[in-house]
mmCIF file of C-alpha atoms in Angstrom:
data_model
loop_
_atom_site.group_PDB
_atom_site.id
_atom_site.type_symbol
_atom_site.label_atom_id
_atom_site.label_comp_id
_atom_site.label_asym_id
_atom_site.label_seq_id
_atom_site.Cartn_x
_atom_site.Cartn_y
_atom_site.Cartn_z
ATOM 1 C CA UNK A 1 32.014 79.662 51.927
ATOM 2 C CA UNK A 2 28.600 80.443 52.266
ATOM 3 C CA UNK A 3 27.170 77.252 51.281
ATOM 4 C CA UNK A 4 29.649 75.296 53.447
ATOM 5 C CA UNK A 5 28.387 77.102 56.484
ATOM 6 C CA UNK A 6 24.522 76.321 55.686
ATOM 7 C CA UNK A 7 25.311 72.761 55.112
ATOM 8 C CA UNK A 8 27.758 73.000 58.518
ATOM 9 C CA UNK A 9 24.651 74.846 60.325
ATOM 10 C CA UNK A 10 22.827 73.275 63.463
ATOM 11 C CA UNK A 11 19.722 73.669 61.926
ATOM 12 C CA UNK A 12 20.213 71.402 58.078
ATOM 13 C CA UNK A 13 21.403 68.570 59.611
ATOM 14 C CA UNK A 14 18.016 67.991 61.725
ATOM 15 C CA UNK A 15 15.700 69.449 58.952
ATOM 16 C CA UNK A 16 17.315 67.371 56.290
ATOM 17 C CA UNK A 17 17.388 63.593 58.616
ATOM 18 C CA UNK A 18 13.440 64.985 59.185
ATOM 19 C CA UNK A 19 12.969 65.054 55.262
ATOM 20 C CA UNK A 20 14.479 61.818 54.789
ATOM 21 C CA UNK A 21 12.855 60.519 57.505
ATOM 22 C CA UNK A 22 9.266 61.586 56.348
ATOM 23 C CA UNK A 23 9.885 60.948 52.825
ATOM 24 C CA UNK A 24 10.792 57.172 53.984
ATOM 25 C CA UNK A 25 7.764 56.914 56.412
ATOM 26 C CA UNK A 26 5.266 58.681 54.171
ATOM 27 C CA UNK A 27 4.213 56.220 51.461
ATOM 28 C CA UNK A 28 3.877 53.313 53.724
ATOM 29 C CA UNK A 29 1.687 55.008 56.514
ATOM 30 C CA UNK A 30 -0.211 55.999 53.255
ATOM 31 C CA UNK A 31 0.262 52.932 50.462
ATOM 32 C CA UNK A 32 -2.972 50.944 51.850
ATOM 33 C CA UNK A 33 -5.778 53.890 51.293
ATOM 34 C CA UNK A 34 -3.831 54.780 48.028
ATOM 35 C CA UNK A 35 -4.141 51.170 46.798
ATOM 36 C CA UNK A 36 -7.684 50.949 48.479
ATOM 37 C CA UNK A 37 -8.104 54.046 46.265
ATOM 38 C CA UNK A 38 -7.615 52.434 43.107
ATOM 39 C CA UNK A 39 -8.580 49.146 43.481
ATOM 40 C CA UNK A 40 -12.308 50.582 43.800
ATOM 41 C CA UNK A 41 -11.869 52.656 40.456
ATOM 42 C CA UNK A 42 -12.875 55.996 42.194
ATOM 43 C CA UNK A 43 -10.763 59.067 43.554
ATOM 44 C CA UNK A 44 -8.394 59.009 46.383
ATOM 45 C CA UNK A 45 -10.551 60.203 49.853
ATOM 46 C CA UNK A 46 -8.803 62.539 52.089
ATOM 47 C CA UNK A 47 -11.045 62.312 54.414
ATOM 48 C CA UNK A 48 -11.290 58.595 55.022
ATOM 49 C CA UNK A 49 -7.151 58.570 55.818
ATOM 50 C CA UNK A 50 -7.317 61.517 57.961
ATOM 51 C CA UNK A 51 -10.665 60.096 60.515
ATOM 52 C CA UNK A 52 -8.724 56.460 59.846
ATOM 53 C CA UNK A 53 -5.456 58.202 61.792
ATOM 54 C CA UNK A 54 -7.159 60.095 64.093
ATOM 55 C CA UNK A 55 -9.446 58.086 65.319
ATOM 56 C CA UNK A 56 -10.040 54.903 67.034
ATOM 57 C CA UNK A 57 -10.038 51.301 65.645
ATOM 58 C CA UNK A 58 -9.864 47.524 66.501
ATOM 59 C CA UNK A 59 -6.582 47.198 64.611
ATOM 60 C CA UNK A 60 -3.301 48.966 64.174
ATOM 61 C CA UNK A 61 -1.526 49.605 60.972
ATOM 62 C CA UNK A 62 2.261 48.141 60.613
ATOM 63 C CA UNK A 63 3.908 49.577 57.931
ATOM 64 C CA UNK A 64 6.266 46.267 56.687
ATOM 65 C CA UNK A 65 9.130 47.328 54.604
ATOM 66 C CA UNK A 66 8.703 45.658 50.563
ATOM 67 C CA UNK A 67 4.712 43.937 51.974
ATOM 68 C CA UNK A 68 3.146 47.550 52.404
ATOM 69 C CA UNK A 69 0.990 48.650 55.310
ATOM 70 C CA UNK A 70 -0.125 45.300 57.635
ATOM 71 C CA UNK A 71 -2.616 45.260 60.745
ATOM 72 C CA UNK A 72 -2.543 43.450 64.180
ATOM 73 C CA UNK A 73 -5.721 43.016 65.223
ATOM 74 C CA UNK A 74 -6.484 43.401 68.543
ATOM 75 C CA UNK A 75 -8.974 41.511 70.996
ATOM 76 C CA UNK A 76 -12.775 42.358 71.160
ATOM 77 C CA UNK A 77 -14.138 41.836 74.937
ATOM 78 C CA UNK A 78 -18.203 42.290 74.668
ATOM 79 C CA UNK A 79 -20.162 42.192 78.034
ATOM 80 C CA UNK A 80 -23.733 40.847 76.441
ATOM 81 C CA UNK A 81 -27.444 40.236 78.454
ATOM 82 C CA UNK A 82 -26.418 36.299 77.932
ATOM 83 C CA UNK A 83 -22.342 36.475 79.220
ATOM 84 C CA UNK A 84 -19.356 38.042 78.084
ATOM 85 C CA UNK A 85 -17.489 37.161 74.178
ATOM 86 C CA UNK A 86 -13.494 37.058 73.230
ATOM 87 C CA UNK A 87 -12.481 36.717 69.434
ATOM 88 C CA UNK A 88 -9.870 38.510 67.781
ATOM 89 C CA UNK A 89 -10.804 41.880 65.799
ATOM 90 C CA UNK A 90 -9.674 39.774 62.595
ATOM 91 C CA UNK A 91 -13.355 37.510 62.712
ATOM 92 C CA UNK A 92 -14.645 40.914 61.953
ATOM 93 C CA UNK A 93 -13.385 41.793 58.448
ATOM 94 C CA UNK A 94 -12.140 44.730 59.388
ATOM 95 C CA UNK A 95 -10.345 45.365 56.449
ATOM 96 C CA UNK A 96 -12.521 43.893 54.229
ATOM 97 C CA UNK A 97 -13.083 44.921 50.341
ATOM 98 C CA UNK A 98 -14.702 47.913 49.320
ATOM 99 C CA UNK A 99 -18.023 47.176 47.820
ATOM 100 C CA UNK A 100 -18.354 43.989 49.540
ATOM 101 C CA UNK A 101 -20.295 43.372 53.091
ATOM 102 C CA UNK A 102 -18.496 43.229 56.235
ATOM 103 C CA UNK A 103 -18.906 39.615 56.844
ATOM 104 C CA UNK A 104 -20.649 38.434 60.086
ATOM 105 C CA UNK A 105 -18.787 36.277 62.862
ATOM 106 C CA UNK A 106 -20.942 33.755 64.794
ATOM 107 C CA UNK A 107 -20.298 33.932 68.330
ATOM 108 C CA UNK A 108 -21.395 31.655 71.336
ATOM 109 C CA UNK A 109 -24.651 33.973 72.290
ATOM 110 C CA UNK A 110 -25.070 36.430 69.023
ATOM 111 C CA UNK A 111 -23.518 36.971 65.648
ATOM 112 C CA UNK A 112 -21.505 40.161 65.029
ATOM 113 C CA UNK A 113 -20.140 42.479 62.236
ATOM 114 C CA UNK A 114 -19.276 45.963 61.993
ATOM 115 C CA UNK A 115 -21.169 48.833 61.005
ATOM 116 C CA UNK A 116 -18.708 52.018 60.700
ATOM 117 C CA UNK A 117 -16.656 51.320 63.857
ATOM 118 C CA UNK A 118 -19.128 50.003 65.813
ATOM 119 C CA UNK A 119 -19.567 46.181 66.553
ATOM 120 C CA UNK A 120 -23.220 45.354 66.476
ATOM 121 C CA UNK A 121 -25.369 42.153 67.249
ATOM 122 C CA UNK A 122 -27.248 40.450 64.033
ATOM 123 C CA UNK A 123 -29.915 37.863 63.290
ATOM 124 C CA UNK A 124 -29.695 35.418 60.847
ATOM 125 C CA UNK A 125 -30.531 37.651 57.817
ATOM 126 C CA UNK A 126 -27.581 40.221 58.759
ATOM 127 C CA UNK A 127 -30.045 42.544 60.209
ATOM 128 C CA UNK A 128 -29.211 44.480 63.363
ATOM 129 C CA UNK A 129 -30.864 42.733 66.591
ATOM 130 C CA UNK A 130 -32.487 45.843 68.687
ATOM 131 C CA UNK A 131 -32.983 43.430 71.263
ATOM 132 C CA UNK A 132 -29.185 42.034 71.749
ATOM 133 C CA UNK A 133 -27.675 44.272 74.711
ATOM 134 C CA UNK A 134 -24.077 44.419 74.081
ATOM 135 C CA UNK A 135 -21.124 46.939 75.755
ATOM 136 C CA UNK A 136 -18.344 46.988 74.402
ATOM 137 C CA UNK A 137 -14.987 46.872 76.280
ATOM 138 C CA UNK A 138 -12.380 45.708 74.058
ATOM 139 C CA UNK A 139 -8.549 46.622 73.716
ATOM 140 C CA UNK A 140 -8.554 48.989 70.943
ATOM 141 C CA UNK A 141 -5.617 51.260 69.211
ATOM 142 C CA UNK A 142 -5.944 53.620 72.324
ATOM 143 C CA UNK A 143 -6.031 51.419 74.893
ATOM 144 C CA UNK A 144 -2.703 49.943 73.742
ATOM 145 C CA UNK A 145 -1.256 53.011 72.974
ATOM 146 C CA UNK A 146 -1.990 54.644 76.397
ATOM 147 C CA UNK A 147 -0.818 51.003 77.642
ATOM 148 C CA UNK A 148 3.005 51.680 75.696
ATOM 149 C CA UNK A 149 2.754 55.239 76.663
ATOM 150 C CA UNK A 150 2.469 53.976 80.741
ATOM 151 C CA UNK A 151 5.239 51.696 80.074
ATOM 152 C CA UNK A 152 7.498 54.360 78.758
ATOM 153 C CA UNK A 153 6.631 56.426 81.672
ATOM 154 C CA UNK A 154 7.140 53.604 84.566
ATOM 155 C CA UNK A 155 10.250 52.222 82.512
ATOM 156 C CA UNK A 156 12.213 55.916 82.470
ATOM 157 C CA UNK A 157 11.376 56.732 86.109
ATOM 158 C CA UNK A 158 11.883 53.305 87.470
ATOM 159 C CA UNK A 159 15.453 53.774 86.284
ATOM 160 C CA UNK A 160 15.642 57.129 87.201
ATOM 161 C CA UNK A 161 15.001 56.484 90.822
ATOM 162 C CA UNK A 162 17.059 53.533 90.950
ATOM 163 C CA UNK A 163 19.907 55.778 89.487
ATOM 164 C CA UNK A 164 19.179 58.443 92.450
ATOM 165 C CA UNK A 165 19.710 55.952 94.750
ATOM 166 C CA UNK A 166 22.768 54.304 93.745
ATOM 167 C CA UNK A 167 24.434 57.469 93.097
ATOM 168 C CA UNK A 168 23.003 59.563 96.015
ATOM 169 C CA UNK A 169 24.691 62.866 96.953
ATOM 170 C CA UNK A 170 26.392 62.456 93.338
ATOM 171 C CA UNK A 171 25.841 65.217 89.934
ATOM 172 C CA UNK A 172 22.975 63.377 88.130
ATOM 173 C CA UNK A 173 23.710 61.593 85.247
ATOM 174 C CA UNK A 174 22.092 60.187 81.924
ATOM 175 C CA UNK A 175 18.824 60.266 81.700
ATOM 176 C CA UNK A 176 18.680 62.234 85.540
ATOM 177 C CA UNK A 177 20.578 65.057 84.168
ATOM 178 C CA UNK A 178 17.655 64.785 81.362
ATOM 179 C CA UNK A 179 15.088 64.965 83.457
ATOM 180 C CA UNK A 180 15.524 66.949 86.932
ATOM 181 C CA UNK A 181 15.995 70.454 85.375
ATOM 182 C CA UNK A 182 12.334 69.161 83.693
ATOM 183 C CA UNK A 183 11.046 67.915 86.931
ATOM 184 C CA UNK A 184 12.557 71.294 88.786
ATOM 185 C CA UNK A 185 10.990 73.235 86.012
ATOM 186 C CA UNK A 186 7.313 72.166 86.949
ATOM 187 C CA UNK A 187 7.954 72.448 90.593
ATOM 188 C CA UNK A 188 9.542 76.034 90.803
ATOM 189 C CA UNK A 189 8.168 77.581 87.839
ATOM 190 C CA UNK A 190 4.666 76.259 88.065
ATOM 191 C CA UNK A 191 3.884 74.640 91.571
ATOM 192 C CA UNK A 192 5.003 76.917 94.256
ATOM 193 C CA UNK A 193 4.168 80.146 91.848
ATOM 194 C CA UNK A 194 0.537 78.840 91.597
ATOM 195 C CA UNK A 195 -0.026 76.535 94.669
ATOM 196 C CA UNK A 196 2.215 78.500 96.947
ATOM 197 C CA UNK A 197 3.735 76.152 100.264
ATOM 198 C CA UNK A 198 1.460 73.018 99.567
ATOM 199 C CA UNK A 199 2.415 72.420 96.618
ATOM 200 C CA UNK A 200 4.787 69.602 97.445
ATOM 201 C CA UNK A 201 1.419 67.390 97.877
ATOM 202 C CA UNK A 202 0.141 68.257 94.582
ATOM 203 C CA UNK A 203 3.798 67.376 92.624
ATOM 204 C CA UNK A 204 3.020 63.639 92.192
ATOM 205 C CA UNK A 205 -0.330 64.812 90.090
ATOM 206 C CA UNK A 206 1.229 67.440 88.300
ATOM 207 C CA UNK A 207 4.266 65.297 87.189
ATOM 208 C CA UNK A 208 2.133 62.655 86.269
ATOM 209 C CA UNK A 209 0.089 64.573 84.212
ATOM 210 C CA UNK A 210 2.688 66.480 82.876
ATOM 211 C CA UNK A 211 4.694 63.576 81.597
ATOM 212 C CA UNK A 212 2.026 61.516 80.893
ATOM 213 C CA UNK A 213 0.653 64.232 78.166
ATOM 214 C CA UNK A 214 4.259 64.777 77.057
ATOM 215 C CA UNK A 215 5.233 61.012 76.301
ATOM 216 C CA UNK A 216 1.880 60.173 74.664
ATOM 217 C CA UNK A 217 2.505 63.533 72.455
ATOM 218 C CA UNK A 218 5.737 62.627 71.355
ATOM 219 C CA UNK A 219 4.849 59.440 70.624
ATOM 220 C CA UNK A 220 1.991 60.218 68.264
ATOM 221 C CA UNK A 221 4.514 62.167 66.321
ATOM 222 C CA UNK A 222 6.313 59.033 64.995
ATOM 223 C CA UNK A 223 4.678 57.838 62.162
ATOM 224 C CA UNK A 224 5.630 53.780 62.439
ATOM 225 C CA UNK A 225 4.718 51.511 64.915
ATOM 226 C CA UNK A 226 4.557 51.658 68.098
ATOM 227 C CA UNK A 227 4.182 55.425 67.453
ATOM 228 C CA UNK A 228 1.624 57.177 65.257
ATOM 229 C CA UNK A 229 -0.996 57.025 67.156
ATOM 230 C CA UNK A 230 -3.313 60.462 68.382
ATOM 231 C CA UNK A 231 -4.133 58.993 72.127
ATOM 232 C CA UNK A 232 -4.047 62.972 73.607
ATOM 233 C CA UNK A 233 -6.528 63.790 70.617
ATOM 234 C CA UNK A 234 -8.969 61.769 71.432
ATOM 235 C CA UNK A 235 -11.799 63.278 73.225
ATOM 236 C CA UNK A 236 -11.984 60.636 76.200
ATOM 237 C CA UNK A 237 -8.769 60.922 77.254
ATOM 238 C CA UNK A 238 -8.632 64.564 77.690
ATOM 239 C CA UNK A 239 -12.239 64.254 79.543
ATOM 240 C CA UNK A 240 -10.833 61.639 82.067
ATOM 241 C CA UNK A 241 -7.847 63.933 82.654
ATOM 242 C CA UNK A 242 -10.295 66.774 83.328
ATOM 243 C CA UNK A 243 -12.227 64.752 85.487
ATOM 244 C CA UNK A 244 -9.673 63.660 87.544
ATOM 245 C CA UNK A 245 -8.674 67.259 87.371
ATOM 246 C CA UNK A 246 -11.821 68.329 88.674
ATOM 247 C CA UNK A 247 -12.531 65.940 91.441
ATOM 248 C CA UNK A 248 -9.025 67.032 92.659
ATOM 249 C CA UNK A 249 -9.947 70.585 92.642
ATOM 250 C CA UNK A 250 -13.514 70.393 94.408
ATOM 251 C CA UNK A 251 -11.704 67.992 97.053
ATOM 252 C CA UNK A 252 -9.060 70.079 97.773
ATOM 253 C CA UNK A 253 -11.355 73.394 98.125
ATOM 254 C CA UNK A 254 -11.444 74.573 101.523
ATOM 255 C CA UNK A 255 -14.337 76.807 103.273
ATOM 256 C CA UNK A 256 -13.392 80.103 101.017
ATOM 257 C CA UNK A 257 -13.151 78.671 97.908
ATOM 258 C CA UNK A 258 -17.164 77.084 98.939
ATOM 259 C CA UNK A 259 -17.718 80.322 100.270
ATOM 260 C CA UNK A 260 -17.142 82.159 97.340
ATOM 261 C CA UNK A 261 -19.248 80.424 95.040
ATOM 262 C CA UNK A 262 -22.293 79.791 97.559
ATOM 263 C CA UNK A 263 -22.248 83.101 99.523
ATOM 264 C CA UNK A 264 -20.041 85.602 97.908
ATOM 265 C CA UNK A 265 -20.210 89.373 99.343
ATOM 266 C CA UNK A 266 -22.423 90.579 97.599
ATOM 267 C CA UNK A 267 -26.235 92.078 97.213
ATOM 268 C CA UNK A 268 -28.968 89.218 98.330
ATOM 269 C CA UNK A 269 -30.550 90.403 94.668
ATOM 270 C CA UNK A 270 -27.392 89.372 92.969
ATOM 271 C CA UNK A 271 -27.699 85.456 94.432
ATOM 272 C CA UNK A 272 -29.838 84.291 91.713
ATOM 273 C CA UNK A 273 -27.223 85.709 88.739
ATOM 274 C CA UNK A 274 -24.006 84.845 90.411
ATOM 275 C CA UNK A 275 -24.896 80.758 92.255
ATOM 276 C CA UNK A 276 -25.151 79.749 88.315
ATOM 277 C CA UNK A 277 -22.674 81.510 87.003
ATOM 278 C CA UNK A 278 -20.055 80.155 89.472
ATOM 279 C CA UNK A 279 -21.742 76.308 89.655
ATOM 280 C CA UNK A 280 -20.598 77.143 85.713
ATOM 281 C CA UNK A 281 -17.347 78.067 86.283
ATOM 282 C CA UNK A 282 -16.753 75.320 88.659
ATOM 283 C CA UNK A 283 -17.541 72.513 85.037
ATOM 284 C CA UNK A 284 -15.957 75.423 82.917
ATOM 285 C CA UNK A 285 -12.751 75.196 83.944
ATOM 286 C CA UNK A 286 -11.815 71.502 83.282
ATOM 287 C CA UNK A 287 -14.001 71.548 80.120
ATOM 288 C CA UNK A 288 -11.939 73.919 78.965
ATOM 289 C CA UNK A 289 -8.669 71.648 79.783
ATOM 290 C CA UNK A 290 -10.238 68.383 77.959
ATOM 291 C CA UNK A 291 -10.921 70.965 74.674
ATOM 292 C CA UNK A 292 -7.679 72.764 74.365
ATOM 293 C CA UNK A 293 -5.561 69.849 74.171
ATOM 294 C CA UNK A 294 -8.060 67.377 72.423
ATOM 295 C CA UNK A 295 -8.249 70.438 69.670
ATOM 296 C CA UNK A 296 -4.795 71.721 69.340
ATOM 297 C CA UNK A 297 -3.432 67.727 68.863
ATOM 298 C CA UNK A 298 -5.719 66.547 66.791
ATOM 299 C CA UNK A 299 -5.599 69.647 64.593
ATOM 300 C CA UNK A 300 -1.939 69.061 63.704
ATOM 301 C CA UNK A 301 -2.019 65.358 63.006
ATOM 302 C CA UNK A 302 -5.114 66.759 60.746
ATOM 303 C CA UNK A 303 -2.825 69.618 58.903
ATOM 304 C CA UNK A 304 0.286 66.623 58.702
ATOM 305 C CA UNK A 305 -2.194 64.000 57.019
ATOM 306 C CA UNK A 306 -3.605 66.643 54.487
ATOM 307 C CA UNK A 307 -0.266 68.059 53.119
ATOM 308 C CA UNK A 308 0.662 64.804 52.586
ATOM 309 C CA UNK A 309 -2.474 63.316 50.761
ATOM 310 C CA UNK A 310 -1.723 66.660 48.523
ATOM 311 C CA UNK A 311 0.495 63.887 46.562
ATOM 312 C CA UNK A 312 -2.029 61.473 46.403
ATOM 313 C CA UNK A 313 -5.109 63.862 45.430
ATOM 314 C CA UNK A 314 -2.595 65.565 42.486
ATOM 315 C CA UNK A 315 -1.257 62.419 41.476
ATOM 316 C CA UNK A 316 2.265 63.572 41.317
ATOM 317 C CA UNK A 317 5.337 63.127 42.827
ATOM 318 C CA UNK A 318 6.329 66.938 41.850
ATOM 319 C CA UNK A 319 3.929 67.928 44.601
ATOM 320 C CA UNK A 320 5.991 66.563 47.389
ATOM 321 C CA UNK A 321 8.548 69.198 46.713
ATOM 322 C CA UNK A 322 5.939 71.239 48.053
ATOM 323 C CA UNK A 323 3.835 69.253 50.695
ATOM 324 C CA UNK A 324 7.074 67.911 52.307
ATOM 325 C CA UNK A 325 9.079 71.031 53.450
ATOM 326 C CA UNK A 326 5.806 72.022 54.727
ATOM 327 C CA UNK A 327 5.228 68.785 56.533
ATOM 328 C CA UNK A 328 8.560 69.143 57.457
ATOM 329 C CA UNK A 329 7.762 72.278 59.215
ATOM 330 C CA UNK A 330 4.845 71.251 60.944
ATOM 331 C CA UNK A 331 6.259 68.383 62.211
ATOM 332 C CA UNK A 332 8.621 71.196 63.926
ATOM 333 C CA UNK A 333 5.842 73.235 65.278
ATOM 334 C CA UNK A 334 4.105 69.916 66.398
ATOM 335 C CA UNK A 335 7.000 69.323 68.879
ATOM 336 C CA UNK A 336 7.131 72.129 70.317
ATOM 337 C CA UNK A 337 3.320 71.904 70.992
ATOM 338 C CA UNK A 338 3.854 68.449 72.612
ATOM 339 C CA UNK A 339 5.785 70.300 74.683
ATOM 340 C CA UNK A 340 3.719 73.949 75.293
ATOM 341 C CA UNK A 341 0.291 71.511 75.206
ATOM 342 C CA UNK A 342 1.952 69.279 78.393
ATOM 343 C CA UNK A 343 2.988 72.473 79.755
ATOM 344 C CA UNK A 344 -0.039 74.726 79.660
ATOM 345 C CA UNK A 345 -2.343 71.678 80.845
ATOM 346 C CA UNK A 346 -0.184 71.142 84.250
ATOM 347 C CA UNK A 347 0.029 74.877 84.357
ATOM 348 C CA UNK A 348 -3.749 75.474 84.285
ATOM 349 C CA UNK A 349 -4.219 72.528 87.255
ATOM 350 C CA UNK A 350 -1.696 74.153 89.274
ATOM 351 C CA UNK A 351 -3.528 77.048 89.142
ATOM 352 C CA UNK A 352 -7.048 75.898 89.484
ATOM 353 C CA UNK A 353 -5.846 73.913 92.550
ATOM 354 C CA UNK A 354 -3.800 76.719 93.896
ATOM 355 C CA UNK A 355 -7.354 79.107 93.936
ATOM 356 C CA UNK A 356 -8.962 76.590 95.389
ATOM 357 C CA UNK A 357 -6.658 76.093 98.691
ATOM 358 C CA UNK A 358 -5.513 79.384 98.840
ATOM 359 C CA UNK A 359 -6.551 81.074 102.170
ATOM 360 C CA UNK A 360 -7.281 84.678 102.627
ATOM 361 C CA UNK A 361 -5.685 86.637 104.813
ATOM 362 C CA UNK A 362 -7.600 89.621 106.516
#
C-alpha cells in the first residue's frame, strides 16, 4: 500500500520523467569531448566540457540522435582597417583535430584562424599580424540564443495581448490565466511596495527584465537544442542589464536623491569621506546586480556539468547511479533559481529606482 502511494505521489512522476529525461540527454550533450577524449590517447578533461558549455563560441552543438553531437556554425562579421569580412565559422576549423593546427582561411584583406576563441589576423607563415586591426562582431552562440530567447518573449505576449483584446471584460484564459497572476505578482508585490504611486511608469522595464531573465533561464536548463545554452551567465549580459539599470536609476533621480550624495547633512569635515563613498555606492549597486546573477547561473550549469563528467572521469556506468539523482536534484534547485534569480534582480531595480524618486516629506 505503501509503495503504491509513492509511485501514485505528485512528486515520482516528475522526478522519474527528469531521470529519464537526463539520462537520454546526457551522453549526447557529452559523446563529442568523450570521443575527443580518446581519440587523443589522454584522460577525459573536465574542465575543457565545463568552459566549452559555459562559455561563448562560433558554433552550437546539435546533439543528432544515432550521428552523435553535430555543430552549426554560425557567421563571422569582422570590421578590419581595409573593410569589413563574412565567411561562415566552418572556414575556421573550429572543431578541428587535437594535435593538429587550426588551419588558416584566406580572406579578401587578411588570412584568419583561431587562437583559443579568438579570431586573429595572420601572415603568410601563420604568424599573428600585430599590425592587422580587426573587431570582431559576429553572431555567436549568445547572440542567437538571446535572439530565440526575444522571440519567445515577443511570440507569448504578442498572443497574450491579442487574447486580451478579443476576449475583453472576459476570465483570462490559456496562457493569460498563466501569466497575469505573474505579471500582478511583480506589480503589487514588488512595484508599488518599492516604487510607491509611480510605479506604473517603471512596469514596462521591470516586466521586461523580469521575463527576459526568466525565459533565457529556463531555457539554458534544457540540455538540446535550441536550449542549453548559459546566455544569463555570461558576464556581458548581466553588465548591459546593469547598465541599463543604472542609467535608469541616475535619470530618474530627482533633487534629493542628488542631494544626498553631493551635500548630505552632515559636518563640512565629513565631505571628503562621504562624496566617495556615495559616488561608490552609486556603481555599487548595479555591479552588484551584473555579479549575483552572472555567479549564481553559471555556478549551477558548473555543479550540473561536473556530476555528470563524474561518469566519464570514473569510467563507469555504476557511477551514474550516483551522479544522476544528484543531477536530478540540481536540476530542481536550478529552477527554482531561474525563478528567485529573475525575481530578486527586478526586485533590487524596483528598489534602487524607488530610492531614487522617492520624495521626502518634512
Amino acid at each position: 500500500m505503501n509503495n503504491c502511494s509513492i509511485l501514485n505521489s505528485k512528486i515520482f512522476k516528475p522526478l522519474l520523467i527528469s531521470a529519464l529525461f537526463l539520462l537520454f540527454c546526457v551522453k549526447p550533450v557529452l559523446s563529442f569531448s568523450q570521443e575527443k577524449a580518446e581519440g587523443a590517447e589522454k584522460p577525459f578533461d573536465p574542465k575543457e566540457v565545463v568552459f566549452e558549455h559555459i562559455g561563448d563560441s562560433h558554433s552550437w552543438p546539435v546533439a543528432v540522435p544515432l550521428m552523435g553531437e553535430r555543430f552549426i556554425s554560425l557567421p563571422v562579421i569582422l570590421y578590419t582597417d581595409k573593410g569589413m569580412e563574412f565567411f561562415s565559422s566552418e572556414k575556421l576549423g573550429l572543431h578541428h583535430e587535437e594535435g593538429h593546427e587550426a588551419p588558416v582561411y584566406k580572406g579578401e584583406h587578411y588570412s584568419y584562424k583561431l587562437e583559443g576563441k579568438k579570431i586573429v589576423a595572420v601572415n603568410e607563415a601563420g604568424e599573428i599580424n600585430k599590425d592587422a586591426k580587426i573587431y570582431d562582431f559576429s553572431i555567436t552562440r549568445n547572440v542567437v540564443s538571446m535572439w530565440m530567447g526575444m522571440i519567445v518573449l515577443l511570440l507569448v505576449f504578442f498572443s497574450v495581448t491579442a487574447a486580451y483584446k478579443k476576449r475583453a471584460g472576459k476570465a483570462p484564459k490559456g496562457l493569460q490565466s498563466l501569466l497575469e497572476p505573474v505579471v500582478l505578482f511583480v506589480r503589487d508585490d514588488v512595484a508599488i511596495p518599492n516604487i510607491g504611486v509611480k510605479h506604473a511608469k517603471y512596469m514596462p522595464l521591470l516586466l521586461t527584465i523580469f521575463f527576459f531573465i526568466l525565459i533565457n533561464n529556463l531555457l539554458g536548463l534544457v540540455p538540446f537544442f535550441p536550449g542549453g545554452f548559459n546566455l544569463t551567465g555570461n558576464i556581458a549580459v548581466t553588465l548591459t542589464l546593469s547598465v541599463i539599470v543604472l542609467i535608469v536609476i541616475n535619470f530618474s533621480g530627482n533633487k534629493y536623491y542628488w542631494k544626498h550624495i553631493f551635500t548630505p547633512d552632515i559636518p563640512l569635515w565629513l565631505y571628503p569621506i562621504m562624496l566617495p563613498v556615495e559616488i561608490i555606492g552609486i556603481i555599487s549597486k548595479p555591479f552588484a546586480l551584473m555579479i549575483r546573477l552572472f555567479a549564481n547561473i553559471s555556478a549551477g550549469h558548473i555543479i550540473v556539468l561536473s556530476l555528470i563528467s563524474l561518469i566519464f572521469i570514473f569510467k563507469t556506468a555504476w557511477m551514474s547511479t550516483v551522479s544522476v539523482p544528484f543531477v536530478v536534484f540540481m536540476d530542481c534547485i536550478e529552477l527554482l533559481v531561474a525563478f528567485l534569480q529573475a525575481f530578486i534582480f527586478t526586485m533590487l531595480t524596483s528598489l534602487f529606482i524607488g530610492m531614487a524618486v522617492e520624495e521626502h516629506h518634512h
